[in-house]
Coordinates of C-alpha atoms in Angstrom, one line a residue:
M7 CA -17.3 19.6 -4.3
L8 CA -18.4 17.2 -7.0
F9 CA -15.9 15.0 -8.8
T10 CA -17.4 13.8 -12.1
N11 CA -16.6 11.7 -15.2
A12 CA -14.6 8.9 -13.6
T13 CA -14.6 5.1 -13.4
I14 CA -14.8 4.4 -9.7
L15 CA -13.4 1.3 -8.0
T16 CA -15.5 1.6 -4.9
M17 CA -14.0 -1.3 -2.9
N18 CA -17.3 -1.5 -1.1
E19 CA -18.6 -4.8 0.1
R20 CA -19.9 -5.8 -3.4
R21 CA -16.7 -4.4 -5.0
D22 CA -18.9 -2.3 -7.3
I23 CA -17.2 -0.6 -10.3
I24 CA -19.1 2.6 -11.4
T25 CA -18.7 3.8 -14.9
D26 CA -19.4 7.5 -15.7
G27 CA -19.3 7.9 -11.9
G28 CA -19.1 10.8 -9.6
V29 CA -18.4 11.5 -5.9
V30 CA -19.8 14.4 -3.8
I31 CA -17.8 15.5 -0.8
E32 CA -18.8 17.9 1.9
G33 CA -16.0 19.0 4.2
N34 CA -13.8 15.9 4.7
R35 CA -16.6 13.3 4.1
I36 CA -18.1 11.5 1.1
T37 CA -21.8 12.3 1.0
Q38 CA -22.9 10.7 -2.3
V39 CA -21.5 8.2 -4.8
G40 CA -23.2 7.3 -8.1
K41 CA -23.6 8.2 -11.7
A42 CA -22.1 11.5 -12.6
N43 CA -25.2 12.8 -14.5
D44 CA -27.5 12.0 -11.6
L45 CA -25.2 13.8 -9.1
A46 CA -24.9 16.8 -11.4
L47 CA -28.6 17.2 -11.7
A48 CA -29.0 16.9 -7.9
H49 CA -26.2 19.4 -7.2
P50 CA -26.4 22.0 -10.0
E51 CA -24.6 24.7 -7.9
Q52 CA -21.9 22.4 -6.6
E53 CA -18.2 23.2 -7.6
R54 CA -17.2 20.5 -10.1
V55 CA -13.9 18.8 -10.9
D56 CA -14.1 16.9 -14.2
L57 CA -11.8 13.9 -14.0
G58 CA -11.9 13.3 -17.8
G59 CA -12.7 9.6 -17.7
K60 CA -9.8 8.7 -15.3
L61 CA -9.9 5.9 -12.7
L62 CA -10.8 6.9 -9.1
I63 CA -9.8 4.6 -6.3
P64 CA -9.6 4.8 -2.5
G65 CA -6.4 6.3 -1.3
L66 CA -3.7 3.6 -1.0
I67 CA -2.6 2.6 2.5
D68 CA 1.0 1.7 3.1
T69 CA 1.2 -0.3 6.3
H70 CA 5.0 -0.3 6.7
V71 CA 7.1 2.8 6.1
H72 CA 10.4 4.2 7.4
L73 CA 10.3 7.9 6.9
A74 CA 13.9 8.5 7.9
Q75 CA 15.2 6.2 5.2
A76 CA 13.8 8.1 2.2
M77 CA 16.9 10.3 1.8
I78 CA 19.4 7.4 2.1
R79 CA 17.9 5.6 -0.9
G80 CA 20.3 3.2 -2.5
C81 CA 22.8 3.3 0.3
A82 CA 23.1 -0.5 0.9
D83 CA 22.2 -2.4 -2.3
E84 CA 23.1 -6.1 -2.4
Y85 CA 23.5 -6.5 1.4
E86 CA 21.8 -9.1 3.5
L87 CA 19.6 -7.8 6.3
I88 CA 22.0 -7.9 9.4
P89 CA 25.1 -6.4 7.7
W90 CA 22.7 -4.0 5.9
L91 CA 21.5 -2.8 9.3
C92 CA 24.8 -2.9 11.2
D93 CA 27.2 -1.6 8.6
R94 CA 25.1 0.9 6.7
I95 CA 21.5 1.8 7.9
W96 CA 22.1 2.2 11.6
V97 CA 25.4 4.0 11.0
L98 CA 23.8 6.6 8.8
Q99 CA 20.6 6.9 10.9
G100 CA 22.7 7.1 14.0
N101 CA 24.1 10.4 12.7
Y102 CA 20.8 12.1 12.0
T103 CA 19.7 15.3 13.5
E104 CA 16.1 16.4 14.0
R105 CA 16.4 18.6 10.9
D106 CA 17.6 15.5 8.9
G107 CA 14.6 13.6 10.1
Y108 CA 12.3 16.4 9.1
A109 CA 13.8 16.7 5.6
S110 CA 13.6 12.9 5.0
A111 CA 10.0 12.7 6.2
R112 CA 8.9 15.5 3.8
L113 CA 10.6 13.8 0.9
C114 CA 8.9 10.5 1.8
M115 CA 5.5 12.1 2.2
A116 CA 5.9 13.9 -1.1
E117 CA 6.7 10.6 -2.9
M118 CA 3.8 8.8 -1.3
L119 CA 1.2 11.4 -2.1
K120 CA 2.3 11.8 -5.7
S121 CA 2.0 8.0 -6.2
G122 CA -1.5 7.7 -4.6
T123 CA -0.7 6.8 -1.0
T124 CA -3.0 8.8 1.4
T125 CA -2.3 6.9 4.6
F126 CA 0.8 5.2 6.1
L127 CA 2.0 3.4 9.2
E128 CA 5.5 4.4 10.3
A129 CA 7.3 1.5 12.0
M130 CA 10.1 2.8 14.2
L131 CA 10.4 6.5 14.6
A132 CA 13.5 7.1 16.7
H133 CA 13.7 9.9 19.2
R134 CA 16.7 11.5 17.4
Y135 CA 14.6 12.1 14.3
G136 CA 12.4 14.6 16.2
F137 CA 8.7 13.5 16.6
D138 CA 7.4 17.1 16.6
G139 CA 9.1 17.9 13.3
I140 CA 7.7 14.7 11.8
A141 CA 4.2 15.7 13.0
Q142 CA 4.8 19.1 11.4
A143 CA 5.6 17.4 8.1
V144 CA 2.3 15.5 8.4
E145 CA 0.5 18.7 8.9
E146 CA 2.2 20.5 6.0
S147 CA 1.8 17.6 3.5
G148 CA -1.8 16.9 4.3
I149 CA -1.2 13.1 4.4
R150 CA -2.9 10.8 7.0
A151 CA -0.4 9.1 9.3
C152 CA 0.0 6.5 12.0
L153 CA 3.4 7.2 13.6
G154 CA 4.9 4.3 15.5
G155 CA 7.5 5.6 18.0
I156 CA 10.4 3.3 18.8
V157 CA 10.5 1.3 22.0
M158 CA 13.7 -0.4 23.0
D159 CA 16.2 -1.0 25.9
V160 CA 18.8 -3.3 24.3
G161 CA 21.3 -2.5 21.6
T162 CA 21.5 -5.9 19.9
Y163 CA 19.8 -7.6 17.0
A164 CA 18.8 -11.3 17.3
T165 CA 21.9 -13.4 17.3
Q166 CA 24.2 -10.4 16.9
T167 CA 25.7 -8.7 19.9
A168 CA 27.0 -5.1 20.3
A169 CA 25.8 -4.5 16.7
M170 CA 23.8 -1.4 17.0
H171 CA 25.3 2.1 16.3
P172 CA 25.4 4.0 19.6
G173 CA 23.5 6.8 18.0
M174 CA 20.5 4.5 17.6
I175 CA 20.4 3.1 21.2
E176 CA 17.6 4.4 23.4
S177 CA 16.6 3.7 27.0
R178 CA 13.2 2.8 28.3
E179 CA 12.8 6.3 29.6
T180 CA 13.7 7.9 26.2
S181 CA 11.7 5.5 24.1
L182 CA 8.7 4.2 25.9
L183 CA 8.0 7.3 28.0
G184 CA 8.8 9.5 25.0
V185 CA 6.1 7.7 22.9
L186 CA 3.6 8.1 25.7
K187 CA 4.3 11.9 25.8
M188 CA 3.9 12.2 22.1
H189 CA 0.6 10.2 22.3
E190 CA -0.7 12.7 24.8
K191 CA 0.4 15.6 22.6
W192 CA -0.4 14.5 19.1
H193 CA -2.8 11.6 19.0
G194 CA -6.0 12.6 17.1
R195 CA -4.6 16.0 16.1
L196 CA -4.8 17.5 12.7
N197 CA -8.5 16.8 12.3
D198 CA -7.7 13.2 13.4
R199 CA -5.2 12.7 10.6
L200 CA -2.4 11.8 13.0
H201 CA -2.4 8.8 15.3
V202 CA 0.4 7.7 17.5
W203 CA 1.4 4.0 17.8
F204 CA 4.0 2.0 19.5
G205 CA 6.8 0.8 17.2
P206 CA 9.0 -1.5 19.3
R207 CA 12.2 -3.0 18.0
T208 CA 12.4 -6.6 17.0
P209 CA 13.0 -9.3 19.7
G210 CA 16.6 -9.0 20.8
G211 CA 16.3 -5.2 21.0
V212 CA 13.7 -5.2 23.7
T213 CA 13.6 -7.1 27.0
P214 CA 10.4 -9.2 27.7
E215 CA 9.7 -6.9 30.7
L216 CA 9.6 -3.8 28.5
Y217 CA 7.4 -5.5 25.9
R218 CA 4.9 -6.4 28.6
E219 CA 5.0 -2.9 30.1
M220 CA 4.4 -1.4 26.6
S221 CA 1.6 -3.8 25.8
D222 CA -0.1 -2.9 29.1
H223 CA 0.1 0.8 28.1
A224 CA -1.2 0.0 24.6
R225 CA -4.3 -1.8 26.0
E226 CA -5.0 1.0 28.6
R227 CA -4.8 3.7 25.9
N228 CA -6.2 1.6 22.9
M229 CA -2.9 2.3 21.0
G230 CA -1.7 0.3 18.0
I231 CA 1.5 -1.8 18.0
T232 CA 3.6 -2.5 14.9
M233 CA 6.8 -4.5 14.9
H234 CA 9.1 -6.4 12.5
L235 CA 8.8 -10.1 13.2
A236 CA 10.1 -13.3 11.6
E237 CA 11.8 -11.3 8.9
V238 CA 14.9 -13.5 8.6
K239 CA 15.8 -17.0 9.7
A240 CA 18.0 -15.5 12.5
D241 CA 14.9 -14.1 14.2
R242 CA 13.5 -17.6 14.5
E243 CA 16.8 -19.1 15.5
F244 CA 17.3 -16.5 18.2
L245 CA 13.9 -16.9 19.8
Q246 CA 14.0 -20.7 19.7
A247 CA 17.4 -20.7 21.4
E248 CA 16.7 -18.0 23.9
Y249 CA 13.1 -18.8 24.9
G250 CA 12.2 -22.1 23.2
L251 CA 9.4 -20.3 21.3
S252 CA 8.6 -19.5 17.7
P253 CA 8.4 -15.7 16.8
V254 CA 4.6 -15.6 17.0
R255 CA 4.5 -17.7 20.2
Y256 CA 7.0 -15.3 21.8
A257 CA 5.0 -12.3 20.7
E258 CA 2.0 -13.8 22.3
S259 CA 3.9 -14.4 25.5
V260 CA 4.7 -10.7 25.9
G261 CA 1.3 -9.3 24.9
L262 CA 2.1 -8.1 21.4
L263 CA -0.7 -9.9 19.5
G264 CA -4.2 -8.7 18.9
K265 CA -6.6 -6.7 16.8
K266 CA -4.6 -3.5 17.3
S267 CA -1.3 -5.1 16.2
V268 CA 0.4 -5.1 12.8
M269 CA 3.2 -7.6 12.5
V270 CA 5.6 -6.8 9.6
H271 CA 7.3 -9.2 7.1
M272 CA 6.3 -12.5 8.8
V273 CA 8.4 -14.6 6.4
W274 CA 9.6 -17.4 8.7
L275 CA 6.3 -18.8 10.0
D276 CA 4.9 -22.3 10.6
D277 CA 1.3 -23.5 10.6
D278 CA 0.9 -23.0 14.3
D279 CA 2.1 -19.4 14.0
M280 CA -0.5 -18.7 11.3
A281 CA -3.2 -20.3 13.3
L282 CA -2.4 -18.1 16.3
L283 CA -2.4 -15.0 14.2
A284 CA -5.8 -15.8 13.0
K285 CA -7.1 -16.7 16.5
T286 CA -5.9 -13.4 18.0
G287 CA -7.0 -11.2 15.0
T288 CA -3.4 -10.0 14.5
H289 CA -2.7 -8.3 11.2
V290 CA 0.2 -8.9 8.8
S291 CA 2.0 -6.3 6.6
Y292 CA 3.4 -8.0 3.5
N293 CA 6.5 -6.3 2.1
P294 CA 7.5 -8.2 -1.0
S295 CA 10.1 -5.9 -2.6
S296 CA 12.0 -5.4 0.6
N297 CA 12.0 -9.1 1.5
A298 CA 13.1 -10.1 -2.0
K299 CA 15.8 -7.5 -2.3
L300 CA 17.4 -8.4 1.0
G301 CA 17.1 -12.1 0.2
S302 CA 15.0 -12.7 3.3
G303 CA 12.4 -14.9 1.7
I304 CA 8.8 -14.4 0.8
C305 CA 5.8 -14.2 3.2
D306 CA 3.3 -17.0 2.4
V307 CA 0.4 -14.7 1.8
P308 CA -1.9 -17.3 0.3
R309 CA -1.7 -19.5 3.3
L310 CA -2.2 -16.6 5.7
L311 CA -5.3 -15.5 3.8
A312 CA -6.6 -19.0 3.7
R313 CA -6.3 -19.1 7.5
G314 CA -8.3 -16.0 7.8
V315 CA -5.5 -13.6 8.7
N316 CA -5.9 -10.0 7.4
V317 CA -2.9 -9.2 5.2
S318 CA -2.1 -5.6 4.1
L319 CA 0.7 -4.2 1.9
G320 CA 3.8 -2.1 2.7
C321 CA 6.7 -0.7 0.8
D322 CA 9.2 -0.6 3.8
G323 CA 12.0 1.9 3.4
A324 CA 14.0 3.3 0.5
P325 CA 17.2 1.4 1.1
A326 CA 15.3 -1.9 1.1
N327 CA 12.9 -1.1 -1.7
N328 CA 14.3 2.1 -3.3
D329 CA 10.8 3.6 -3.6
Y330 CA 7.5 4.2 -1.8
D331 CA 5.3 3.4 -4.8
M332 CA 2.4 1.2 -3.7
I333 CA 1.2 0.7 -7.3
R334 CA 4.5 -0.9 -8.3
E335 CA 4.4 -2.8 -5.0
M336 CA 1.1 -4.4 -5.9
K337 CA 2.4 -5.8 -9.2
F338 CA 5.5 -7.3 -7.7
G339 CA 3.6 -8.6 -4.7
T340 CA 1.3 -10.7 -6.8
L341 CA 4.0 -11.7 -9.4
I342 CA 6.5 -13.1 -6.8
Q343 CA 3.8 -15.3 -5.3
K344 CA 2.9 -16.7 -8.7
A345 CA 6.6 -17.4 -9.4
V346 CA 7.5 -19.2 -6.1
T347 CA 4.3 -21.3 -6.2
R348 CA 4.3 -21.8 -9.9
D349 CA 0.6 -21.1 -9.8
P350 CA -0.7 -18.1 -11.8
K351 CA -4.0 -18.0 -9.8
V352 CA -2.5 -18.0 -6.4
L353 CA -2.8 -14.2 -5.7
S354 CA -5.1 -12.2 -8.0
A355 CA -4.9 -8.5 -8.9
E356 CA -8.2 -8.0 -7.1
T357 CA -6.9 -9.5 -3.8
M358 CA -3.8 -7.3 -4.1
L359 CA -5.9 -4.2 -4.5
E360 CA -7.9 -5.1 -1.4
M361 CA -4.6 -5.5 0.5
A362 CA -3.6 -2.0 -0.6
T363 CA -6.9 -0.4 0.4
I364 CA -9.7 -1.9 2.5
R365 CA -7.5 -4.5 4.2
G366 CA -4.9 -1.8 5.0
A367 CA -7.6 0.2 6.6
R368 CA -8.7 -2.8 8.6
A369 CA -5.1 -3.3 9.8
L370 CA -5.0 0.3 11.1
G371 CA -8.4 0.0 12.8
L372 CA -9.7 2.6 10.3
E373 CA -12.0 0.5 8.2
H374 CA -15.0 2.6 9.3
A375 CA -13.3 5.8 8.0
I376 CA -11.1 5.0 5.0
G377 CA -10.3 2.2 2.5
S378 CA -13.3 2.4 0.2
I379 CA -15.4 5.0 -1.7
E380 CA -18.6 4.9 0.3
V381 CA -21.0 7.5 1.8
G382 CA -19.9 8.5 5.3
K383 CA -16.3 7.7 4.8
K384 CA -13.5 10.3 4.7
A385 CA -12.7 11.8 1.4
D386 CA -9.4 10.1 0.7
F387 CA -8.9 9.0 -2.9
A388 CA -6.5 8.9 -5.8
V389 CA -7.2 9.4 -9.5
I390 CA -5.1 7.5 -12.1
D391 CA -4.7 8.3 -15.7
L392 CA -4.9 5.0 -17.6
D393 CA -5.2 6.6 -21.0
R394 CA -1.5 6.1 -21.7
P395 CA 0.5 3.9 -24.1
H396 CA 1.5 1.5 -21.3
T397 CA -1.9 1.1 -19.8
A398 CA -4.4 1.5 -22.6
P399 CA -6.8 0.0 -23.5
A400 CA -8.0 -0.4 -19.9
F401 CA -11.0 -2.7 -20.4
N402 CA -10.4 -4.2 -16.9
P403 CA -9.3 -1.3 -14.7
V404 CA -8.2 -3.5 -11.9
S405 CA -5.8 -5.4 -14.2
S406 CA -4.5 -2.2 -15.7
L407 CA -3.9 -0.6 -12.4
V408 CA -2.2 -3.5 -10.7
Y409 CA -0.2 -5.0 -13.7
A410 CA 0.4 -2.0 -16.0
A411 CA 0.3 1.3 -14.1
T412 CA 2.9 3.0 -11.8
G413 CA 2.7 5.8 -9.3
G414 CA 3.8 8.1 -12.0
D415 CA 0.3 7.7 -13.6
V416 CA -1.4 9.3 -10.6
D417 CA -3.1 12.6 -11.6
T418 CA -5.1 13.8 -8.6
V419 CA -5.0 13.0 -4.8
V420 CA -7.5 14.0 -2.2
V421 CA -6.9 13.6 1.5
D422 CA -9.5 14.5 4.2
G423 CA -11.4 16.4 1.5
R424 CA -8.4 18.5 0.4
I425 CA -6.8 18.3 -3.0
V426 CA -3.1 17.8 -2.4
V427 CA -2.1 16.6 -5.9
A428 CA -3.6 17.9 -9.1
G429 CA -2.4 17.3 -12.7
G430 CA 0.4 15.2 -11.1
K431 CA 1.7 18.3 -9.3
L432 CA 2.1 18.4 -5.5
L433 CA 0.1 21.3 -4.1
S434 CA 0.6 21.0 -0.4
M435 CA 4.4 21.5 -0.4
N436 CA 7.0 23.0 -2.6
E437 CA 8.4 19.9 -4.3
D438 CA 11.6 21.5 -5.6
E439 CA 12.4 22.8 -2.1
V440 CA 11.6 19.4 -0.5
I441 CA 14.0 17.6 -2.9
A442 CA 16.8 20.3 -2.5
E443 CA 16.6 20.1 1.3
A444 CA 16.7 16.3 1.3
K445 CA 19.7 16.2 -1.0
K446 CA 21.5 18.8 1.2
H447 CA 20.8 16.9 4.5
A448 CA 21.6 13.5 3.0
A449 CA 25.1 14.7 1.9
Q450 CA 25.7 16.0 5.5
V451 CA 24.6 12.7 7.0
Y452 CA 26.9 10.6 4.7
R453 CA 29.9 12.9 5.6
R454 CA 29.2 12.6 9.4
A455 CA 28.8 8.8 9.1
N456 CA 32.0 8.6 7.0
I457 CA 30.2 6.4 4.5
P458 CA 30.8 6.9 0.7
A459 CA 27.8 7.8 -1.4
G460 CA 27.8 7.0 -5.1
P461 CA 28.2 4.2 -7.7
R462 CA 30.5 1.2 -7.3
W463 CA 31.8 1.6 -10.8
P464 CA 34.5 4.2 -11.5
V465 CA 33.4 7.8 -12.1
I466 CA 35.4 9.8 -14.6

């Protein structure tokens, strides 16, 4: 298949931008990238898709997602993190069935695909959500997924005791051993679109012994680890009081750091923490909207990058962000850094786009396969229509994409060589049915949890 007539942000090593560009794919791989006319002459019989001058970019990579939270969007606005978890999120999620988990995952994947995200890293997939059903949703949607199964053995959070809803508490046998079973069953399946990771709970929810056991399994099986860390001040206070260590030093002590690890949020760090992250090759997932909305603080991305730490981008979950739109996340992610530092140059649109593409691929250990438009890489890309009143004229496509566009401007999405969105329409699933099922299951969850859903103002 030959995609022609596009401006291509290749994200290759030189960061080439190709005007009047084209991409040839065979199967699920990119076989040629260049000028559209040259490719058309070389492949006169090839099936063609004319992109009408739109912008073609590597598929966006979201390195922190909670699939189960998509259908409880807006359930806990204006809450701080700990009461947000204890009073709302865990109560709702603790009442999920496997069918609820499946419905929410499909809604989340539909939103991600339609806004240009082709790969994501799920952080803490609880046993009760039904791993097999989530994997089925990955298969149906066509998206590329790294699913982090939850690991835990303690039902507390940092300085809070007896805080976790009983429906969310899992044992070592259910969590750790369950993830290992899912790894054996699903890792590398769906033409290598599905990878299985460990997604342990934050310190306070996992004993040091279980962390070490999990880390040993991860090294033996070359599995990835992703975990929330240093998200709020309470995380730092808890680890200092309990172990006399900073969050990153504690993570190192139980084997969590390394090139196969993505630590999420990382707001409450000091210089020594950052140096250790760089030394160990540990990756960081920056989640600006979530951290800002919950009042947790802002990750010091410029200092991390200056230290040589690879930083990627994540949307987090719908109750903490309210959407899974990586294009909107790029804009907020750079603007908030400029605001807090009072420096307009501190984090550029170009760096932010790297974080959403090639740096995200690096964090997932997939830089060889995705994250840029290059020969030999998998055919994962998104096409954005910048010929709209709020984005035109797009003389600088990077600026227009990061600062002016939204996920609603995505026209076409290709994952693993398959067109899954065309003309802004989802092709891999029935969008109306996905939304209807999510609404039905969400209403059932709210009723079981005895939590009101709706506006705070009077409804007449």
